Coordinates of C-alpha atoms in Angstrom, one line a residue:
Chain V
X9 CA 0.4 -19.8 11.0
X10 CA 3.1 -22.1 10.2
X11 CA 6.3 -22.3 12.2
X12 CA 8.3 -24.8 9.7
X13 CA 11.1 -22.3 9.6
X14 CA 11.2 -22.4 13.0
X15 CA 14.1 -24.7 14.2
X16 CA 13.3 -25.3 18.0
X17 CA 10.3 -24.1 19.4
X18 CA 11.2 -22.9 22.8
X19 CA 10.4 -25.6 25.7
X20 CA 10.9 -23.4 28.5
X21 CA 9.4 -19.7 29.4
X22 CA 12.7 -18.5 29.4
X23 CA 13.8 -19.7 26.0
X24 CA 9.8 -18.3 24.6
X25 CA 10.9 -14.9 26.1
X26 CA 14.0 -15.0 24.8
X27 CA 12.7 -16.2 21.2
X28 CA 10.2 -13.4 21.5
X29 CA 12.2 -10.2 23.1
X30 CA 14.4 -11.1 19.3
X31 CA 11.1 -10.7 17.1
X32 CA 9.6 -8.1 19.1
X33 CA 13.4 -6.1 18.6
X34 CA 13.8 -7.7 14.6
X35 CA 10.2 -6.5 14.0
X36 CA 10.2 -3.1 15.5
X37 CA 13.6 -1.9 13.2
X38 CA 12.1 -4.2 9.9
X39 CA 8.8 -2.0 10.4
X40 CA 10.5 1.0 11.0
X41 CA 13.8 1.0 8.9
X42 CA 13.1 -1.7 6.1
X43 CA 13.9 -5.1 5.7
X44 CA 17.1 -3.8 3.4
X45 CA 18.5 -1.9 6.8
X46 CA 17.9 -4.3 9.3
X47 CA 21.0 -6.6 10.2
X48 CA 21.4 -9.3 12.6
X49 CA 23.5 -7.4 14.6
X50 CA 21.3 -4.4 14.8
X51 CA 18.6 -6.8 16.4
X52 CA 21.0 -8.4 18.6
X53 CA 22.1 -4.8 20.0
X54 CA 18.6 -3.5 20.6
X55 CA 17.1 -6.9 22.0
X56 CA 19.8 -7.4 24.6
X57 CA 20.0 -11.2 23.5
X58 CA 23.0 -13.6 22.2
X59 CA 24.6 -14.4 18.8
X60 CA 24.6 -17.7 19.9
X61 CA 20.5 -17.4 21.8
X62 CA 19.2 -16.4 18.6
X63 CA 21.4 -18.6 15.7
X64 CA 19.6 -21.5 18.4
X65 CA 16.5 -20.3 17.3
X66 CA 17.1 -18.8 13.8
X67 CA 19.2 -20.2 11.1
X68 CA 20.2 -16.1 10.2
X69 CA 18.1 -13.1 8.5
X70 CA 16.2 -15.1 6.4
X71 CA 14.4 -17.0 9.3
X72 CA 14.1 -14.3 11.1
X73 CA 11.9 -12.0 8.2
X74 CA 9.4 -15.2 8.5
X75 CA 9.5 -15.0 11.9
X76 CA 8.5 -11.6 12.1
X77 CA 5.8 -11.6 9.5
X78 CA 3.9 -13.8 11.7
X79 CA 4.3 -11.7 14.2
X80 CA 2.7 -9.1 13.0
X81 CA -0.5 -10.6 11.6
X82 CA -0.8 -11.9 15.1
X83 CA -0.4 -8.3 15.9
X84 CA -3.1 -7.2 13.8
X85 CA -5.5 -10.4 14.2
X86 CA -4.6 -9.8 18.0
X87 CA -6.7 -5.8 17.4
X88 CA -9.2 -6.9 15.4
X89 CA -10.7 -9.1 17.9
X90 CA -14.2 -8.8 15.8
X91 CA -12.9 -10.9 13.1
X92 CA -12.1 -14.0 15.7
X93 CA -15.0 -16.5 16.9
X94 CA -19.1 -14.8 16.6
X95 CA -20.1 -13.1 19.8
X96 CA -23.4 -15.2 19.2
X97 CA -24.9 -12.6 19.8
X98 CA -27.3 -13.1 16.9
X99 CA -27.6 -11.1 14.0
X100 CA -26.4 -8.0 13.3
X101 CA -24.3 -5.3 11.7
X102 CA -20.9 -6.9 12.2
X103 CA -18.7 -5.9 9.4
X104 CA -20.2 -2.2 10.2
X105 CA -18.5 -2.9 13.6
X106 CA -15.4 -4.7 13.0
X107 CA -14.6 -1.3 9.9
X108 CA -16.0 0.7 13.4
X109 CA -13.1 -1.0 15.2
X110 CA -10.2 0.0 12.9
X111 CA -11.1 3.4 12.5
X112 CA -10.7 3.4 16.1
X113 CA -7.9 1.9 16.7
X114 CA -6.1 4.4 14.2
X115 CA -8.2 7.2 15.9
X116 CA -7.8 6.8 19.9
X117 CA -3.5 5.4 19.5
X118 CA -3.0 9.1 17.6
X119 CA -3.3 7.6 14.0
X120 CA -3.2 6.9 11.1
X121 CA -0.7 4.6 11.4
X122 CA 0.9 1.8 8.9
X123 CA -0.3 -1.4 8.8
X124 CA 2.2 -3.6 10.3
X125 CA 1.8 -6.3 7.7
X126 CA 1.2 -4.1 5.1
X127 CA 4.7 -1.8 5.5
X128 CA 6.9 -5.0 4.8
X129 CA 4.9 -5.8 1.3
X130 CA 6.8 -3.7 -0.8
X131 CA 10.3 -5.9 1.1
X132 CA 9.6 -9.1 0.9
X133 CA 10.6 -9.0 -2.8
X134 CA 14.2 -9.9 -2.1
X135 CA 13.5 -13.4 -1.6
X136 CA 10.4 -16.1 -2.6
X137 CA 10.3 -17.4 0.8
X138 CA 9.5 -14.2 2.6
X139 CA 7.3 -12.8 -0.1
X140 CA 5.2 -16.6 0.0
X141 CA 5.2 -15.9 3.8
X142 CA 3.4 -12.5 3.4
X143 CA 1.5 -13.6 0.8
X144 CA 0.0 -17.1 3.3
X145 CA 0.0 -14.2 6.1
X146 CA -2.7 -11.7 4.0
X147 CA -4.5 -15.5 3.1
X148 CA -5.1 -15.9 6.4
X149 CA -6.1 -12.1 7.3
X150 CA -8.2 -12.5 3.8
X151 CA -9.6 -16.5 4.9
X152 CA -11.1 -14.5 8.7
X153 CA -12.8 -11.3 7.1
X154 CA -14.4 -14.0 4.3
X155 CA -15.7 -15.9 8.0
X156 CA -16.9 -12.8 9.2
X157 CA -18.8 -11.8 5.3
X158 CA -20.4 -15.3 5.7
X159 CA -21.7 -15.0 8.9
X160 CA -23.0 -11.7 8.0
X161 CA -24.5 -13.7 4.6
X162 CA -26.2 -16.0 6.9
X163 CA -27.6 -14.2 9.8
X164 CA -29.2 -11.0 8.2
X165 CA -25.8 -9.0 8.9
X166 CA -26.5 -7.0 6.1
X167 CA -24.2 -9.1 3.7
X168 CA -24.9 -9.4 -0.5
X169 CA -25.4 -13.8 0.1
X170 CA -25.5 -13.8 -3.9
X171 CA -21.8 -12.9 -4.1
X172 CA -18.5 -15.1 -3.5
X173 CA -17.9 -14.0 0.4
X174 CA -13.8 -15.3 -0.9
X175 CA -13.6 -12.7 -3.4
X176 CA -15.6 -9.7 -1.3
X177 CA -12.8 -10.3 1.7
X178 CA -9.9 -9.6 -1.2
X179 CA -11.7 -6.4 -2.4
X180 CA -12.2 -5.4 1.0
X181 CA -9.3 -5.8 2.5
X182 CA -7.5 -4.4 0.0
X183 CA -9.9 -1.2 0.4
X184 CA -8.6 -1.1 4.4
X185 CA -5.0 -1.4 3.0
X186 CA -4.9 1.5 0.7
X187 CA -7.4 3.4 2.5
X188 CA -4.3 3.2 5.6
X189 CA -1.5 4.2 2.9
X190 CA -3.6 7.2 2.2
X191 CA -4.5 8.0 5.0
X192 CA -0.8 7.8 6.1
X193 CA 0.9 10.2 2.9
X194 CA -2.1 12.5 3.6
X195 CA -2.3 12.1 7.9
X196 CA -5.5 12.5 7.5
X197 CA -8.1 9.8 9.1
X198 CA -10.8 11.1 7.4
X199 CA -9.0 9.3 4.5
X200 CA -9.0 6.2 6.3
X201 CA -12.9 6.9 7.0
X202 CA -14.2 7.3 3.6
X203 CA -12.1 3.9 2.4
X204 CA -13.5 1.5 4.7
X205 CA -17.0 3.3 4.4
X206 CA -16.7 1.8 0.8
X207 CA -15.2 -1.5 1.8
X208 CA -18.7 -2.1 4.3
X209 CA -21.0 -0.7 1.3
X210 CA -19.6 -2.9 -1.6
X211 CA -20.4 -6.0 0.7
X212 CA -24.0 -5.3 1.3
X213 CA -26.5 -6.8 -1.6
X214 CA -27.6 -4.9 -4.5
X215 CA -30.6 -3.0 -4.9
X216 CA -31.6 -4.8 -8.7
Chain S
X16 CA 3.6 19.9 -10.6
X17 CA 5.3 22.5 -8.9
X18 CA 9.1 22.7 -9.9
X19 CA 10.0 25.1 -6.8
X20 CA 12.5 22.4 -5.7
X21 CA 14.1 22.7 -8.8
X22 CA 17.2 26.0 -8.6
X23 CA 17.2 25.8 -12.5
X24 CA 14.6 24.8 -15.4
X25 CA 17.6 24.0 -18.2
X26 CA 17.2 26.1 -20.9
X27 CA 18.6 24.2 -23.4
X28 CA 17.8 20.6 -25.5
X29 CA 20.9 18.6 -23.6
X30 CA 20.5 20.6 -19.7
X31 CA 16.7 18.9 -20.2
X32 CA 18.1 15.7 -21.4
X33 CA 20.9 15.8 -18.7
X34 CA 18.4 16.2 -16.4
X35 CA 16.3 13.9 -16.7
X36 CA 18.6 11.2 -17.1
X37 CA 19.7 11.9 -13.5
X38 CA 16.2 11.6 -12.6
X39 CA 15.3 8.6 -14.6
X40 CA 18.0 7.0 -12.9
X41 CA 17.6 7.8 -9.4
X42 CA 13.6 7.2 -10.2
X43 CA 14.7 3.4 -11.5
X44 CA 17.0 3.3 -8.0
X45 CA 15.2 4.0 -5.6
X46 CA 11.9 1.9 -6.8
X47 CA 13.7 -0.8 -7.3
X48 CA 16.1 -0.7 -4.0
X49 CA 14.4 1.9 -1.6
X50 CA 14.9 5.6 -1.4
X51 CA 17.0 4.8 1.9
X52 CA 19.2 2.9 0.5
X53 CA 20.5 5.0 -3.3
X54 CA 22.9 7.1 -3.0
X55 CA 23.9 10.3 -5.0
X56 CA 27.0 8.3 -6.3
X57 CA 24.3 4.9 -7.1
X58 CA 23.0 7.7 -9.6
X59 CA 25.7 9.6 -10.5
X60 CA 27.2 5.9 -11.6
X61 CA 23.7 4.8 -13.4
X62 CA 23.1 7.9 -15.3
X63 CA 26.7 8.4 -16.5
X64 CA 26.5 11.5 -15.7
X65 CA 28.9 13.9 -13.4
X66 CA 28.6 15.3 -10.2
X67 CA 28.9 19.2 -11.2
X68 CA 26.3 18.4 -14.1
X69 CA 23.8 16.6 -10.8
X70 CA 24.9 19.4 -8.3
X71 CA 23.8 22.0 -11.0
X72 CA 20.5 20.7 -11.3
X73 CA 19.7 19.3 -7.7
X74 CA 21.1 20.5 -4.6
X75 CA 21.1 17.0 -3.3
X76 CA 19.6 14.3 -2.6
X77 CA 16.5 15.9 -0.5
X78 CA 16.3 18.0 -3.6
X79 CA 16.1 14.4 -6.2
X80 CA 13.5 12.9 -4.4
X81 CA 11.2 15.8 -5.1
X82 CA 12.3 15.1 -8.5
X83 CA 11.7 11.7 -8.7
X84 CA 8.0 11.7 -6.9
X85 CA 7.3 14.7 -9.8
X86 CA 8.2 11.9 -12.0
X87 CA 6.8 8.8 -10.6
X88 CA 3.2 10.6 -10.7
X89 CA 3.9 12.1 -14.7
X90 CA 4.5 8.1 -15.1
X91 CA 1.2 7.1 -13.6
X92 CA -0.7 10.3 -15.3
X93 CA 0.9 9.4 -19.3
X94 CA -0.2 5.5 -18.1
X95 CA -4.0 6.7 -17.9
X96 CA -5.3 8.8 -20.5
X97 CA -8.5 8.0 -19.7
X98 CA -7.5 10.9 -16.6
X99 CA -6.7 13.6 -18.8
X100 CA -9.9 15.8 -21.3
X101 CA -12.5 14.2 -21.8
X102 CA -12.8 12.2 -25.2
X103 CA -15.9 14.2 -26.2
X104 CA -17.5 11.4 -27.4
X105 CA -20.8 12.4 -25.1
X106 CA -22.4 10.4 -22.0
X107 CA -20.8 7.0 -21.3
X108 CA -19.1 4.7 -18.4
X109 CA -15.7 7.1 -18.4
X110 CA -15.1 5.4 -14.6
X111 CA -15.6 1.7 -16.6
X112 CA -13.2 1.7 -18.9
X113 CA -10.6 3.7 -16.8
X114 CA -10.5 1.1 -14.3
X115 CA -10.3 -1.7 -17.1
X116 CA -7.4 0.4 -19.1
X117 CA -5.6 0.0 -15.2
X118 CA -6.2 -4.2 -15.9
X119 CA -5.1 -4.1 -19.3
X120 CA -1.8 -2.4 -18.3
X121 CA -0.7 -4.9 -16.1
X122 CA -2.2 -7.8 -17.8
X123 CA -0.3 -6.8 -21.2
X124 CA 2.8 -6.0 -19.4
X125 CA 3.1 -9.0 -17.1
X126 CA 2.2 -7.7 -14.2
X127 CA 0.6 -7.4 -11.4
X128 CA 3.6 -4.5 -11.1
X129 CA 3.6 -2.3 -8.1
X130 CA 2.6 1.2 -8.6
X131 CA 5.7 3.7 -9.2
X132 CA 4.0 6.7 -6.9
X133 CA 2.7 4.0 -4.2
X134 CA 5.9 2.5 -3.9
X135 CA 7.2 5.1 -2.2
X136 CA 4.7 5.6 0.3
X137 CA 6.4 3.8 3.2
X138 CA 9.4 5.7 2.4
X139 CA 9.0 8.9 2.6
X140 CA 8.8 9.5 6.6
X141 CA 12.0 10.3 6.8
X142 CA 11.7 13.9 5.4
X143 CA 8.6 16.4 5.9
X144 CA 8.9 18.0 2.8
X145 CA 9.7 14.7 1.2
X146 CA 6.1 13.4 2.8
X147 CA 4.1 16.7 1.9
X148 CA 5.3 16.5 -1.8
X149 CA 4.0 12.7 -1.9
X150 CA 0.9 13.9 -0.6
X151 CA 0.6 17.1 -3.4
X152 CA 1.1 14.1 -6.3
X153 CA -1.5 11.7 -4.4
X154 CA -4.2 14.6 -4.1
X155 CA -3.2 15.2 -8.2
X156 CA -4.1 12.1 -9.0
X157 CA -7.3 12.2 -6.9
X158 CA -8.3 15.8 -8.2
X159 CA -7.8 14.1 -12.1
X160 CA -10.3 10.8 -10.4
X161 CA -12.5 13.8 -9.1
X162 CA -12.6 15.7 -12.5
X163 CA -13.5 12.3 -14.4
X164 CA -16.5 11.4 -11.8
X165 CA -18.1 14.7 -12.1
X166 CA -18.3 14.1 -15.5
X167 CA -19.8 11.2 -15.0
X168 CA -22.2 12.7 -12.6
X169 CA -23.2 14.8 -15.5
X170 CA -23.3 13.4 -18.8
X171 CA -25.1 10.0 -17.2
X172 CA -22.1 8.4 -17.1
X173 CA -23.2 6.2 -14.1
X174 CA -21.7 7.7 -10.9
X175 CA -23.8 8.9 -8.4
X176 CA -24.9 12.3 -8.3
X177 CA -25.8 13.1 -4.7
X178 CA -22.3 12.5 -3.4
X179 CA -18.9 14.4 -3.4
X180 CA -17.3 13.3 -6.0
X181 CA -13.8 14.5 -4.4
X182 CA -15.3 12.1 -1.5
X183 CA -15.4 9.3 -3.9
X184 CA -12.1 9.2 -5.5
X185 CA -10.3 9.5 -2.7
X186 CA -12.1 5.8 -1.8
X187 CA -11.6 5.2 -5.3
X188 CA -8.0 5.4 -5.5
X189 CA -7.8 3.8 -1.8
X190 CA -9.1 0.5 -3.9
X191 CA -6.7 0.9 -6.7
X192 CA -3.9 1.5 -4.7
X193 CA -4.6 -1.3 -1.9
X194 CA -5.7 -3.6 -5.0
X195 CA -2.2 -3.2 -6.6
X196 CA 0.0 -3.6 -3.3
X197 CA -2.1 -7.3 -2.5
X198 CA -2.5 -8.5 -6.4
X199 CA 2.1 -7.6 -6.1
X200 CA 2.0 -9.9 -2.8
X201 CA -0.3 -12.6 -4.4
X202 CA 1.0 -12.1 -7.9
X203 CA -2.3 -12.4 -8.7
X204 CA -4.0 -10.2 -11.2
X205 CA -7.4 -11.1 -10.2
X206 CA -6.8 -9.6 -7.3
X207 CA -6.1 -6.2 -8.9
X208 CA -9.8 -6.4 -10.6
X209 CA -11.3 -7.5 -7.6
X210 CA -10.2 -4.3 -6.4
X211 CA -11.3 -2.6 -9.6
X212 CA -14.4 -3.5 -9.6
X213 CA -15.2 -2.4 -6.2
X214 CA -13.8 0.9 -6.5
X215 CA -16.1 1.4 -10.0
X216 CA -19.5 0.1 -7.7
X217 CA -18.5 2.1 -5.6
X218 CA -19.4 5.3 -7.5
X219 CA -22.6 4.1 -8.8
X220 CA -26.0 5.2 -7.8
X221 CA -27.5 3.5 -4.3
X222 CA -30.9 2.2 -4.8
X223 CA -33.5 3.6 -2.3

């Protein structure tokens, strides 16, 4: 994740905590109400920080949205440990396990929930910098999925070695995003299960 | 589409035009700015209608959102004639032709554009009636896709006859929605093509 939009990286633990409290408050508000309906004043009130503290770390709302996008991507990736380093346990159906972990996350938490990153997608069009940052965040997620698929191509993990992992990753993430959105509209976890099954199915070798 | 939320169906051409102008203005505003940021006053201004006219057809904003959801579904289905009646030209790959028509619509119009219906999805959570109406609209779209798949199952149109058309339709619509969303984030039509290919691929018979 780039941090070029953050004028200062807090050098102290206390500074980092303050910055985190501001970003968490902004993320919560923007996720619930939308970016447009969230002002700097709301963020100050919810985070319990002062104006001079906020403007020490962020130039304003424009900066804050970029930091929120980073934060949402962090949340998404932290909730998907299967997209991290390979477990080293040898070949296996890592893709299916990853898809199952997404389903369980939503089932066990009382979902389906909206995707923390996807939910901002319609709203970042107001500012080209926001839209590009959102695209970069999704690209990072896609690269993690592509890496998972490449491992599945190499290790007999059930992923078609004849197709491009990057392109398959995009279709897989589209299925996850569309599945979450439709599951949320229908308030039905089964919709998410159907979309995830289709995603796993998509990357399998095609019998000729 | 249900119209139980519309207190009156305008009996005259002029009345129908007035109602349509109100709904079109509301749909345009809600699509661009969001439901939350669109007030009845904005709708009056953009549609050039008077308060008494608007309140003759709609009880208020709550009603107006329901009519906008109906309008967005109408737009979506009108843009996808392949989801209408079968062409009667005999067996063929209707599903692939439908997917190609979605791609061409976005390519030829200078897209990728957001889905008129999908773009409202995150915003209908504020009111259970809106959310249920949105779910009913998506369900209608899913039924049209399922009917297309059933024709493909019967007519040798390349759709797996051993799987449930309704469940496949949900996964297909999830791919379309997620594909449009990601294509829009990346400003890249190829992302839509990848998601549509995955959708078409999903419904094919699996070689054992």
